[in-house]
Coordinates of C-alpha atoms and ligand atoms in Angstrom, one line a residue:
Chain A
M794 CA -12.8 -22.3 47.0
E795 CA -9.8 -20.8 45.3
R796 CA -10.0 -16.8 44.5
P797 CA -6.5 -16.6 42.8
L798 CA -7.5 -13.1 41.2
T799 CA -9.2 -11.2 44.4
Q800 CA -8.5 -13.1 47.4
H801 CA -5.7 -10.6 48.3
I802 CA -7.6 -7.2 47.2
H803 CA -8.5 -5.2 50.6
P804 CA -12.0 -5.3 51.7
D805 CA -11.8 -1.8 52.7
G806 CA -11.4 -0.2 48.9
T807 CA -7.5 0.4 49.9
T808 CA -4.8 -1.0 47.2
R809 CA -2.8 -3.5 47.4
T810 CA 0.8 -2.2 47.8
L811 CA 4.0 -3.6 45.8
R812 CA 5.3 -4.7 49.1
E813 CA 2.5 -6.7 49.6
Y814 CA 1.9 -7.9 46.2
V815 CA 5.3 -9.0 46.0
K816 CA 5.4 -10.7 49.4
E817 CA 2.2 -12.7 48.5
G818 CA 4.1 -14.2 45.2
G819 CA 3.7 -11.2 42.5
Y820 CA 6.2 -11.2 40.0
R821 CA 7.7 -14.4 40.9
C822 CA 7.0 -15.7 36.7
L823 CA 9.5 -13.6 35.9
E824 CA 12.0 -16.0 37.4
R825 CA 10.0 -18.6 35.7
L826 CA 11.0 -17.0 32.4
A827 CA 14.3 -16.2 33.5
A828 CA 14.8 -20.2 34.0
G829 CA 14.0 -21.0 30.4
L830 CA 10.2 -20.8 30.2
A831 CA 10.0 -19.2 26.3
P832 CA 7.4 -17.4 24.6
K833 CA 6.3 -20.4 22.8
D834 CA 5.9 -22.1 26.3
V835 CA 3.7 -19.5 28.0
Q836 CA 1.5 -19.5 25.0
R837 CA 0.9 -23.2 25.3
L838 CA 0.3 -23.3 29.1
V839 CA -2.4 -20.5 28.1
T840 CA -3.7 -22.6 25.7
E841 CA -3.6 -25.8 27.8
A842 CA -5.6 -23.8 30.4
G843 CA -8.3 -23.5 28.3
L844 CA -8.3 -19.2 29.0
R845 CA -11.0 -18.0 27.5
G846 CA -11.4 -13.6 26.9
R847 CA -13.5 -12.2 29.6
G848 CA -14.3 -8.9 27.5
G849 CA -17.5 -10.6 26.7
G850 CA -16.7 -12.6 23.4
G851 CA -15.2 -15.7 25.1
F852 CA -12.5 -15.9 22.5
R853 CA -9.6 -18.7 23.1
T854 CA -6.5 -16.8 24.3
G855 CA -4.2 -19.3 23.1
T856 CA -5.7 -19.2 19.8
K857 CA -5.7 -15.6 19.6
W858 CA -2.4 -15.3 20.0
S859 CA -1.2 -18.1 17.5
F860 CA -2.1 -15.5 14.8
V861 CA 0.7 -13.0 15.9
P862 CA 3.6 -13.4 13.7
M863 CA 6.5 -14.6 15.7
G864 CA 10.4 -15.5 15.3
P865 CA 13.2 -13.1 14.0
D866 CA 11.3 -11.9 10.8
A867 CA 8.3 -10.7 12.6
P868 CA 7.2 -6.9 12.0
K869 CA 8.8 -4.8 15.0
P870 CA 7.3 -3.4 17.2
K871 CA 4.2 -5.5 18.4
Y872 CA 2.0 -4.2 20.7
I873 CA -0.1 -5.7 23.5
V874 CA -3.2 -3.5 25.0
A875 CA -5.2 -4.1 27.8
N876 CA -8.6 -3.0 27.2
G877 CA -9.6 -1.2 30.3
D878 CA -12.4 0.7 28.4
E879 CA -15.5 -1.3 30.5
M880 CA -18.1 0.7 29.4
E881 CA -20.6 -2.1 29.0
P882 CA -23.6 -0.9 31.6
G883 CA -23.8 -3.1 34.3
T884 CA -20.2 -4.3 34.1
F885 CA -17.9 -3.0 36.8
K886 CA -15.4 -6.1 37.2
D887 CA -12.3 -4.8 35.6
R888 CA -12.8 -1.8 37.8
V889 CA -12.7 -4.1 41.0
L890 CA -9.1 -5.6 40.0
M891 CA -7.5 -2.3 38.5
E892 CA -8.3 -0.3 41.8
G893 CA -7.7 -3.3 44.4
D894 CA -4.7 -4.5 42.6
P895 CA -3.0 -2.7 40.4
H896 CA 0.3 -4.6 40.1
G897 CA -1.5 -7.6 38.7
L898 CA -2.2 -5.8 35.6
V899 CA 1.0 -4.9 35.2
E900 CA 2.7 -8.5 35.9
G901 CA -0.2 -9.5 33.3
M902 CA 0.5 -7.2 30.7
I903 CA 4.3 -8.2 30.9
L904 CA 3.7 -12.1 30.5
A905 CA 1.2 -11.3 27.3
G906 CA 4.0 -9.3 26.3
Y907 CA 6.6 -11.7 26.5
A908 CA 4.3 -14.3 25.1
I909 CA 4.1 -12.7 21.8
D910 CA 7.2 -10.9 22.0
A911 CA 5.5 -7.4 21.8
E912 CA 7.8 -4.7 23.5
I913 CA 5.2 -2.1 24.1
G914 CA 2.1 -2.3 26.0
Y915 CA -0.6 0.1 26.4
I916 CA -3.5 0.2 29.4
F917 CA -6.1 1.7 27.3
L918 CA -8.5 3.2 30.4
R919 CA -11.9 4.6 30.4
G920 CA -11.7 8.6 31.2
E921 CA -13.8 8.3 34.3
Y922 CA -11.8 5.7 36.4
H923 CA -9.6 8.1 38.0
L924 CA -8.9 6.1 41.1
S925 CA -7.8 3.2 38.8
A926 CA -5.8 5.2 37.0
Q927 CA -4.1 7.1 40.1
R928 CA -3.3 3.5 41.3
L929 CA -2.2 2.2 38.2
N930 CA 0.2 4.9 37.4
Q931 CA 1.8 4.4 40.7
A932 CA 2.2 0.9 40.1
I933 CA 3.8 1.5 36.8
A934 CA 6.4 3.9 38.3
E935 CA 6.9 1.1 41.1
A936 CA 7.4 -1.3 38.1
Y937 CA 9.8 0.6 36.3
A938 CA 12.0 1.5 39.5
E939 CA 12.2 -2.0 40.5
G940 CA 13.3 -2.8 37.0
Y941 CA 10.2 -5.0 36.1
L942 CA 9.7 -2.7 33.0
G943 CA 12.1 -0.5 31.1
K944 CA 15.0 -2.9 31.5
P945 CA 15.9 -6.5 30.0
L946 CA 14.6 -9.3 32.0
P947 CA 17.2 -11.1 33.9
G948 CA 18.2 -14.0 31.8
T949 CA 15.6 -13.1 28.7
G950 CA 16.5 -10.4 27.1
F951 CA 13.2 -9.4 26.9
R952 CA 12.4 -5.8 27.9
F953 CA 8.9 -4.4 28.4
D954 CA 7.5 -0.8 28.1
L955 CA 4.2 -0.1 29.7
H956 CA 2.0 2.8 29.3
L957 CA -1.3 4.1 30.5
H958 CA -3.6 5.7 28.1
A959 CA -6.4 7.7 29.9
S960 CA -9.4 8.0 27.5
A961 CA -12.0 10.8 27.0
G962 CA -15.4 8.6 26.8
R963 CA -17.4 6.8 24.3
Y964 CA -18.7 3.3 24.4
I965 CA -17.3 2.2 21.1
C966 CA -13.7 3.0 21.9
G967 CA -14.2 -0.9 23.8
E968 CA -14.7 -2.4 20.7
E969 CA -11.1 -3.4 19.9
T970 CA -10.5 -1.6 16.1
A971 CA -12.3 1.4 17.5
L972 CA -10.0 1.2 20.5
I973 CA -7.0 0.9 17.9
N974 CA -8.0 4.2 16.2
A975 CA -8.6 6.0 19.7
L976 CA -5.3 5.1 20.8
E977 CA -3.4 6.5 17.6
G978 CA -5.5 9.7 18.3
K979 CA -8.3 9.5 16.3
R980 CA -11.9 9.6 15.8
A981 CA -12.8 6.0 17.3
V982 CA -14.5 4.3 14.7
P983 CA -14.4 0.4 13.9
R984 CA -11.9 -0.6 11.5
A985 CA -12.6 -3.2 8.6
K986 CA -11.7 -6.9 9.5
P987 CA -9.9 -8.3 8.1
P988 CA -6.9 -7.6 8.5
F989 CA -7.1 -8.4 11.9
P990 CA -5.2 -6.7 14.7
Q991 CA -2.8 -9.6 15.3
T992 CA -1.1 -8.6 11.8
V993 CA -1.9 -5.3 11.3
G994 CA -2.9 -3.2 14.6
L995 CA -1.8 -0.1 16.4
W996 CA 0.2 1.8 13.7
G997 CA 0.0 -0.9 11.6
Q998 CA 1.8 -3.4 13.7
P999 CA 1.0 -6.5 15.0
T1000 CA -1.4 -5.9 18.1
I1001 CA -2.9 -7.9 20.7
V1002 CA -5.9 -6.1 22.3
Q1003 CA -7.1 -8.0 25.8
N1004 CA -9.5 -7.5 28.4
V1005 CA -8.0 -6.7 31.7
E1006 CA -9.7 -9.4 33.7
T1007 CA -8.3 -12.1 31.1
L1008 CA -5.0 -10.6 31.9
Y1009 CA -5.2 -11.1 35.6
N1010 CA -5.4 -14.8 35.0
L1011 CA -2.1 -15.1 33.4
P1012 CA 0.5 -15.0 36.3
H1013 CA -1.7 -17.6 37.9
I1014 CA -1.7 -20.0 35.1
I1015 CA 2.1 -19.8 35.0
N1016 CA 2.6 -20.1 38.4
H1017 CA 0.1 -22.7 38.8
G1018 CA -0.1 -24.8 35.5
A1019 CA -2.7 -25.4 33.6
D1020 CA -4.2 -28.7 35.3
W1021 CA -4.6 -26.2 38.5
Y1022 CA -6.6 -24.1 36.2
H1023 CA -8.8 -26.5 35.2
R1024 CA -9.7 -27.7 38.3
L1025 CA -10.7 -24.1 39.4
S1026 CA -13.7 -24.2 36.9
R1027 CA -16.9 -26.4 37.0
T1028 CA -17.0 -26.9 33.2
Q1029 CA -14.7 -27.3 30.2
D1030 CA -13.6 -23.4 30.2
G1031 CA -10.8 -23.2 32.9
G1032 CA -10.4 -20.7 35.8
T1033 CA -12.9 -18.6 38.0
K1034 CA -14.9 -15.7 37.0
I1035 CA -15.7 -12.3 38.5
Y1036 CA -19.6 -12.3 38.5
G1037 CA -21.4 -9.4 39.5
I1038 CA -25.0 -8.8 40.3
S1039 CA -27.0 -5.2 40.2
G1040 CA -30.7 -4.6 40.2
R1041 CA -33.2 -4.7 43.0
V1042 CA -31.7 -7.7 44.9
T1043 CA -30.7 -8.0 48.8
N1044 CA -26.8 -8.0 48.4
P1045 CA -25.8 -6.4 45.0
G1046 CA -21.9 -6.9 44.7
W1047 CA -19.3 -9.1 42.9
W1048 CA -17.7 -12.4 43.9
E1049 CA -14.7 -14.3 42.1
L1050 CA -16.3 -17.7 41.9
P1051 CA -15.7 -20.9 39.7
L1052 CA -16.4 -20.6 36.0
G1053 CA -20.1 -22.4 35.3
I1054 CA -21.8 -21.5 38.4
T1055 CA -25.6 -21.2 38.0
A1056 CA -27.3 -18.1 37.5
R1057 CA -29.8 -19.5 40.8
E1058 CA -26.4 -19.7 43.2
L1059 CA -25.8 -16.4 42.2
L1060 CA -29.0 -15.3 43.0
E1061 CA -29.8 -16.8 45.7
R1062 CA -26.8 -17.7 47.8
H1063 CA -24.5 -14.4 46.8
A1064 CA -26.9 -11.9 46.0
R1065 CA -29.1 -13.1 49.0
G1066 CA -32.3 -13.1 46.6
M1067 CA -34.7 -10.2 45.3
A1068 CA -35.0 -6.9 47.5
D1069 CA -38.5 -7.0 49.7
G1070 CA -41.3 -6.3 47.6
V1071 CA -40.2 -7.3 44.5
R1072 CA -40.0 -10.7 42.1
F1073 CA -37.4 -11.9 40.0
R1074 CA -38.7 -11.7 36.1
G1075 CA -35.4 -12.2 34.0
L1076 CA -31.7 -11.0 34.1
L1077 CA -29.2 -10.0 31.5
P1078 CA -26.5 -12.3 32.0
G1079 CA -23.2 -10.1 31.2
G1080 CA -23.9 -6.5 30.3
I1081 CA -26.9 -4.9 28.2
S1082 CA -25.5 -6.5 24.9
T1083 CA -26.4 -10.0 25.8
A1084 CA -30.2 -11.2 25.5
F1085 CA -32.5 -11.9 28.6
M1086 CA -32.9 -15.1 30.4
T1087 CA -35.8 -15.9 32.8
E1088 CA -36.8 -18.3 35.4
E1089 CA -36.3 -21.5 33.3
H1090 CA -32.5 -20.6 32.5
L1091 CA -31.5 -20.2 36.0
D1092 CA -29.9 -23.7 36.4
L1093 CA -27.5 -23.1 33.1
P1094 CA -23.9 -23.2 34.0
M1095 CA -22.9 -19.0 33.4
D1096 CA -19.7 -19.9 31.4
F1097 CA -18.9 -19.9 27.7
S1098 CA -19.6 -23.3 26.5
S1099 CA -22.7 -23.9 28.3
I1100 CA -25.2 -21.6 27.0
P1101 CA -27.1 -22.4 23.7
P1102 CA -26.5 -19.7 21.5
E1103 CA -30.2 -19.8 20.4
I1104 CA -30.5 -18.5 24.2
G1105 CA -27.9 -16.1 24.6
R1106 CA -24.3 -16.0 25.7
L1107 CA -22.4 -15.1 29.2
G1108 CA -21.3 -11.6 27.9
T1109 CA -19.1 -10.0 30.8
G1110 CA -20.6 -12.2 33.6
T1111 CA -22.0 -9.1 35.4
M1112 CA -25.8 -9.7 35.9
I1113 CA -28.7 -7.3 35.5
I1114 CA -31.8 -8.1 37.4
L1115 CA -35.1 -7.0 36.0
D1116 CA -37.7 -7.5 39.1
D1117 CA -41.7 -7.3 38.5
Q1118 CA -42.0 -3.4 39.6
T1119 CA -39.7 -2.4 36.6
C1120 CA -41.2 -2.3 33.4
P1121 CA -39.9 -4.7 30.5
V1122 CA -40.4 -2.0 28.0
G1123 CA -39.3 0.9 29.9
F1124 CA -36.1 -1.4 30.7
V1125 CA -35.3 -1.8 27.1
L1126 CA -36.2 1.5 25.9
N1127 CA -33.3 2.6 28.5
L1128 CA -30.8 0.0 27.0
E1129 CA -31.7 1.1 23.2
K1130 CA -31.3 4.9 24.1
F1131 CA -28.0 4.1 25.4
F1132 CA -26.9 2.4 22.1
A1133 CA -28.3 5.1 19.9
R1134 CA -26.4 7.5 21.9
E1135 CA -23.3 5.4 21.9
S1136 CA -23.4 4.5 17.9
C1137 CA -20.3 6.1 16.5
G1138 CA -22.3 7.2 13.2
W1139 CA -19.9 4.9 10.8
C1140 CA -22.6 3.1 9.2
T1141 CA -26.0 3.8 8.1
P1142 CA -28.3 0.9 9.5
C1143 CA -26.9 1.3 13.2
R1144 CA -27.0 5.1 13.0
E1145 CA -30.3 5.5 11.8
G1146 CA -32.0 2.1 13.1
L1147 CA -31.2 2.3 16.7
P1148 CA -32.7 6.2 17.2
W1149 CA -35.7 4.6 15.3
V1150 CA -35.7 1.8 17.6
A1151 CA -35.9 4.0 20.6
K1152 CA -38.5 6.1 19.2
L1153 CA -40.7 3.4 18.7
L1154 CA -40.1 2.2 22.7
T1155 CA -40.8 5.4 23.6
S1156 CA -44.2 5.4 21.7
F1157 CA -44.7 2.3 23.6
E1158 CA -44.5 4.0 26.7
A1159 CA -46.0 7.1 25.6
G1160 CA -49.5 4.8 24.8
R1161 CA -49.1 5.9 21.1
A1162 CA -48.3 2.2 20.1
T1163 CA -49.8 0.1 17.8
S1164 CA -49.6 -3.5 16.4
D1165 CA -47.5 -2.1 13.3
D1166 CA -44.8 -0.7 15.7
L1167 CA -44.3 -4.3 17.3
S1168 CA -43.8 -5.5 13.9
L1169 CA -41.4 -2.6 13.1
L1170 CA -39.4 -3.6 16.2
E1171 CA -39.4 -7.1 15.3
M1172 CA -37.8 -6.3 11.8
H1173 CA -35.0 -4.1 13.3
A1174 CA -34.0 -6.7 15.1
K1175 CA -33.5 -8.7 12.2
W1176 CA -32.1 -5.7 9.9
L1177 CA -29.4 -4.8 12.8
A1178 CA -28.3 -8.5 13.3
P1179 CA -24.8 -9.6 12.9
G1180 CA -23.5 -9.1 9.3
H1181 CA -25.9 -6.1 8.6
T1182 CA -23.6 -3.7 10.5
F1183 CA -19.9 -2.5 10.6
C1184 CA -19.4 -3.9 14.2
G1185 CA -20.9 -5.9 17.1
L1186 CA -22.5 -2.6 18.6
A1187 CA -25.7 -2.9 17.0
P1188 CA -26.3 -6.8 16.8
G1189 CA -25.6 -6.2 20.5
A1190 CA -28.1 -3.9 21.0
M1191 CA -30.3 -6.1 19.4
A1192 CA -29.9 -9.2 21.8
P1193 CA -32.0 -7.6 24.8
L1194 CA -34.6 -6.4 22.1
Q1195 CA -35.3 -9.6 20.6
S1196 CA -35.3 -11.7 23.6
A1197 CA -37.5 -9.2 25.5
L1198 CA -40.2 -9.2 22.3
K1199 CA -40.1 -13.1 23.1
Y1200 CA -40.3 -13.2 26.8
F1201 CA -42.1 -10.3 27.6
H1202 CA -44.1 -9.9 24.4
D1203 CA -47.5 -9.9 26.4
D1204 CA -45.9 -7.0 28.2
F1205 CA -45.7 -4.8 25.2
E1206 CA -49.4 -5.8 23.9
R1207 CA -50.4 -4.6 27.0
H1208 CA -48.6 -1.1 26.4
I1209 CA -50.9 -0.7 23.1
T1210 CA -54.4 -2.3 24.8
S1211 CA -54.1 -0.4 27.9
G1212 CA -53.0 2.9 26.1
G1213 CA -49.7 3.7 28.2
C1214 CA -47.5 2.0 30.7
P1215 CA -49.0 -0.4 33.1
W1216 CA -46.1 0.1 35.3
S1217 CA -45.9 4.0 35.2
R1218 CA -49.0 4.3 37.9
K1219 CA -47.1 2.3 40.5
S1220 CA -44.5 4.9 39.9
A1221 CA -45.3 6.6 43.9
Q1222 CA -44.6 3.2 44.8
R1223 CA -41.6 2.4 43.2
R1224 CA -40.1 5.6 44.7
I1225 CA -40.7 4.2 48.2
L1226 CA -38.9 1.2 46.8
V1227 CA -35.9 3.1 46.1
Chain B
M1300 CA -0.3 30.9 23.3
L1301 CA 0.6 27.5 25.6
S1302 CA 2.2 28.3 28.5
E1303 CA 5.3 26.8 29.3
I1304 CA 3.8 24.2 32.0
E1305 CA 1.5 23.4 29.3
R1306 CA 4.1 23.2 26.8
R1307 CA 5.9 21.1 29.1
E1308 CA 3.1 18.6 29.7
L1309 CA 2.3 18.2 26.3
E1310 CA 6.0 17.3 25.4
D1311 CA 5.5 14.7 28.1
A1312 CA 2.7 13.0 27.0
V1313 CA 3.8 12.9 23.4
K1314 CA 6.5 10.1 25.0
S1315 CA 4.3 7.8 25.2
Y1316 CA 3.5 7.4 21.6
P1317 CA 5.4 6.9 18.3
D1318 CA 4.2 10.0 16.8
K1319 CA 3.0 13.2 17.9
R1320 CA -0.6 12.8 16.8
G1321 CA -1.5 9.7 19.1
A1322 CA -1.1 12.1 21.9
A1323 CA -4.1 14.0 20.3
I1324 CA -6.6 13.0 23.3
D1325 CA -4.1 13.5 25.9
A1326 CA -3.2 17.0 24.7
L1327 CA -6.7 17.9 24.9
L1328 CA -7.4 16.5 28.3
T1329 CA -4.2 18.2 29.6
I1330 CA -5.0 21.8 28.3
Q1331 CA -8.8 21.1 29.4
R1332 CA -7.8 20.4 33.2
R1333 CA -5.7 24.0 32.8
R1334 CA -8.7 25.6 31.0
G1335 CA -11.6 24.0 31.9
W1336 CA -12.5 23.4 28.3
I1337 CA -11.4 23.6 24.4
S1338 CA -11.7 26.8 22.9
D1339 CA -11.3 27.6 19.5
D1340 CA -7.9 28.9 20.2
S1341 CA -6.9 26.4 22.6
L1342 CA -7.6 23.8 19.7
L1343 CA -5.9 25.8 17.2
E1344 CA -2.8 25.8 19.5
I1345 CA -2.7 22.0 20.5
A1346 CA -2.8 21.3 16.7
K1347 CA -0.2 23.3 16.0
F1348 CA 1.8 21.8 18.5
L1349 CA 0.6 18.0 17.4
E1350 CA 1.3 19.0 13.6
V1351 CA -2.2 18.1 12.3
T1352 CA -4.7 20.4 11.1
A1353 CA -7.3 22.1 13.3
E1354 CA -10.0 20.5 11.5
D1355 CA -8.7 16.8 11.9
L1356 CA -8.1 17.8 15.5
D1357 CA -11.6 19.2 16.1
S1358 CA -13.4 15.9 14.6
V1359 CA -11.4 14.1 17.4
A1360 CA -12.3 16.8 20.0
T1361 CA -16.1 16.4 19.1
F1362 CA -16.4 12.9 19.3
Y1363 CA -15.6 12.2 22.7
N1364 CA -18.0 13.5 25.2
L1365 CA -15.3 14.2 27.7
V1366 CA -13.7 16.7 25.9
F1367 CA -15.6 19.9 26.0
R1368 CA -16.0 22.3 23.2
K1369 CA -18.2 24.3 25.3
P1370 CA -17.4 26.2 28.4
V1371 CA -18.7 24.2 31.4
G1372 CA -19.4 25.1 35.2
R1373 CA -16.6 25.3 38.2
H1374 CA -17.7 21.7 38.7
V1375 CA -19.3 19.4 36.6
A1376 CA -21.8 16.6 37.6
F1377 CA -22.0 13.3 36.1
M1378 CA -25.4 11.1 36.2
C1379 CA -25.3 7.9 35.3
D1380 CA -28.4 7.3 33.6
S1381 CA -27.4 3.4 32.2
I1382 CA -29.6 0.6 33.0
S1383 CA -28.7 -0.4 37.1
C1384 CA -29.0 3.2 38.1
W1385 CA -32.4 3.7 36.2
I1386 CA -34.1 0.8 37.6
K1387 CA -32.7 2.3 41.3
G1388 CA -34.4 5.9 40.4
C1389 CA -31.6 8.0 38.7
E1390 CA -34.5 9.9 37.1
Q1391 CA -35.7 11.0 40.7
V1392 CA -32.1 11.7 41.4
Q1393 CA -31.8 14.1 38.4
E1394 CA -35.4 15.7 38.7
Q1395 CA -34.4 16.6 42.7
I1396 CA -31.0 18.2 41.1
K1397 CA -33.4 20.1 38.5
K1398 CA -35.5 21.5 41.2
L1399 CA -32.7 22.2 44.0
Y1400 CA -30.7 24.3 41.1
D1401 CA -32.5 24.9 38.1
V1402 CA -30.3 23.3 35.9
D1403 CA -31.3 20.4 33.3
L1404 CA -29.2 18.3 31.7
G1405 CA -26.6 19.7 29.5
Q1406 CA -26.8 23.2 31.3
T1407 CA -25.0 24.8 33.4
T1408 CA -26.1 27.0 36.4
S1409 CA -26.4 30.7 35.7
D1410 CA -24.0 31.5 38.4
G1411 CA -21.7 28.9 36.5
R1412 CA -21.2 26.9 39.4
L1413 CA -22.6 23.5 38.3
T1414 CA -22.8 21.6 34.8
V1415 CA -24.9 18.7 34.7
L1416 CA -24.3 16.1 32.4
P1417 CA -25.4 12.4 31.4
I1418 CA -22.8 9.7 31.6
A1419 CA -23.1 6.0 30.3
C1420 CA -22.5 3.3 33.5
L1421 CA -19.9 4.6 35.6
G1422 CA -18.8 1.1 36.6
Q1423 CA -20.6 1.3 40.1
C1424 CA -23.6 -0.2 39.3
E1425 CA -23.6 -2.3 42.8
R1426 CA -24.2 0.9 44.0
A1427 CA -26.6 2.3 42.1
P1428 CA -27.5 4.9 41.3
A1429 CA -24.1 6.8 40.9
V1430 CA -23.3 10.3 40.5
M1431 CA -19.7 11.3 39.6
I1432 CA -18.8 15.1 40.4
D1433 CA -15.9 16.5 39.0
Q1434 CA -13.5 13.2 39.9
D1435 CA -15.3 12.1 42.7
V1436 CA -18.0 9.4 42.6
Y1437 CA -20.6 8.6 45.0
G1438 CA -23.2 5.8 44.9
D1439 CA -26.2 4.6 46.4
V1440 CA -27.2 8.5 46.1
T1441 CA -31.1 9.1 46.6
P1442 CA -32.9 12.5 45.8
E1443 CA -32.7 13.2 50.0
K1444 CA -28.9 12.8 49.8
I1445 CA -27.9 14.3 46.5
E1446 CA -28.2 18.2 47.9
Q1447 CA -25.6 17.3 50.9
I1448 CA -23.3 15.9 47.8
V1449 CA -23.7 19.0 45.7
E1450 CA -22.6 21.3 48.7
K1451 CA -19.2 20.3 49.0
Y1452 CA -18.7 21.8 45.5
K1453 CA -19.1 25.5 45.8
Ligands
FMN2729 C1 -19.4 -1.9 21.2 C2 -18.4 -2.9 21.6 C3 -17.7 -2.6 23.0 C4 -17.0 -3.3 23.5 N1 -16.4 -2.8 24.7 C5 -15.5 -3.7 25.5 C6 -15.1 -3.1 26.5 O1 -15.0 -2.2 27.4 N2 -14.0 -4.1 27.5 C7 -13.4 -5.2 26.8 O2 -12.4 -6.1 27.4 N3 -14.0 -5.7 25.7 C8 -15.0 -4.7 25.1 N4 -15.4 -5.3 23.5 C9 -14.8 -6.6 23.2 C10 -13.5 -6.3 22.7 O3 -13.3 -5.9 21.3 C11 -12.4 -7.3 22.3 O4 -13.1 -8.9 21.6 C12 -11.7 -7.7 23.8 O5 -11.3 -6.4 24.4 C13 -10.9 -8.5 23.7 O6 -10.4 -9.1 25.0 P1 -10.4 -10.5 25.4 O7 -10.2 -11.6 24.0 O8 -9.7 -10.9 26.4 O9 -12.1 -10.7 26.0 C14 -16.3 -4.7 23.2 C15 -16.9 -4.9 21.7 C16 -18.0 -4.2 21.5 C17 -18.5 -4.8 20.1
SF4_2730 S1 -22.3 -0.7 14.0 FE1 -22.7 1.4 15.2 S2 -20.9 1.7 16.2 FE2 -20.6 0.0 15.1 S3 -19.7 1.1 13.2 FE3 -21.8 1.6 12.5 S4 -22.3 3.0 13.2 FE4 -20.5 3.0 14.4
FES2731 S1 -25.7 1.9 35.4 FE1 -25.1 3.4 36.4 S2 -23.0 2.9 37.4 FE2 -23.4 0.9 36.5

């Protein structure tokens, strides 16, 4: 089984050096550019490969690039931005890549820049990723010293500059238009779309914002081609995916695997099943802005095309497992408190609605909830659904709530009838498990 | 007044952006690294350097949770309270810190040694619960282990 993105990452946590990177085939794509691979050829290869964005939305990368104005009359400069904000709870895949193989991101950025003819790139990195920052800064300095950055690439005339921007917190910075405001040194509130960043983005110029993991795929697609890339996966979406599992399982961690692997294989084979003394109840497939899945969904291929929208979506591919010793209401309360805290406050339904949801869930945990509160939760799931708020944060917050109300309805009811959280009495037991 | 070194660092930061304003967050973090936090005076000096109003810069500074507009202790412990850490008992770790150092979330110990703050998922979920002290990340933290960890920061 091929693992192009991670096969050379050191298991001991040290970083892959420039020397290793080059010896193992790194920066070789640049020779292909020199040999005549034009930007439109790179775009075509990526489209044929079926690469879909790994930032959570699964948007087709080739399609996204096709909206960028090209040719001699296109606005200058254009920008390419790596989204390394990675603050979606439960998600740690981009960190693994940036810490383990920083040159892979530099090369991915050069290729993406070349493909859309963007001469300037930024890596937008969350402020807490100090180790990633240190290693990326070194990789960027080395790439400048080697002439991969800051000088016209041989045979192409294309020159690319790359900067690292360390951010200062706030989950909303990961939303691409909020990220653009943050990079401009402003409050990170989202911008209205349209215009889309592909035409009017950073400082008003055409801009592509791309997830870190997405960018790591580019050198491999260019080196090995679209057919090879399709063969990596088990489904119609091309490539591998960095999957992860956290929660009470025997072996929490991350694995690069073919796209389309099932949740059951991940859970049983790779995470080696549930931890001693707990049973599986449900999972969030990729970060906390995705809907719960339960036992009946374990055999669905975990990719962008196979999960029916009425069930949910893959999200970031890093799963969080809910076990039977953990209260599902308390679980969702933790998520909604996060969203309420991280709301940027720009639009009223989200700013006011999320704290309300958190308050309602608190009343369930405290034994003060009535069946009216249950209907109020259901209503919020509708009021904050897509289309009612300025950006995707609030609808994302409703995905786990709405699905929890569906799958764990009895548990919500039990909080009402038994006057509190049936799990809190087990907290002593829980402490032992931890 | 900005020191010579601070000024040079800010000038360096500005080079990555087409305008000075672009460096607002870098500038705040740069000065904070030197001075511990962003006082009103610091804010004014940075605003002047960036050629923006202090009010404008403050609206940025107060938006981001890693910019401190109040003094913090010599060390800052960031306690992840997101879901994977919650499942694995981050609340118990935080209770233990409170018991040991008499400090709640958002507070600083009376000797000015440690500020304790909540933080969103630190991206270490496979080794939850996670805590970051200053720039060092610790995973698989337990109430038993936390004292030994904090004791490294005097
Ligand atoms: C609230 C919110 C937070 C987001 N956070 C991230 C993030 O941390 N990293 C990321 O790559 N995308 C994040 N996204 C998605 C981005 O807006 C954008 O779609 C993505 O970076 C595009 O990259 P891709 O096409 O390569 O997936 C977030 C979206 C929303 C609504
Ligand atoms: S939905 Fe929430 S995060 Fe998004 S713009 Fe509105 S207030 Fe801000
Ligand atoms: S939830 Fe705590 S590190 Fe991810």
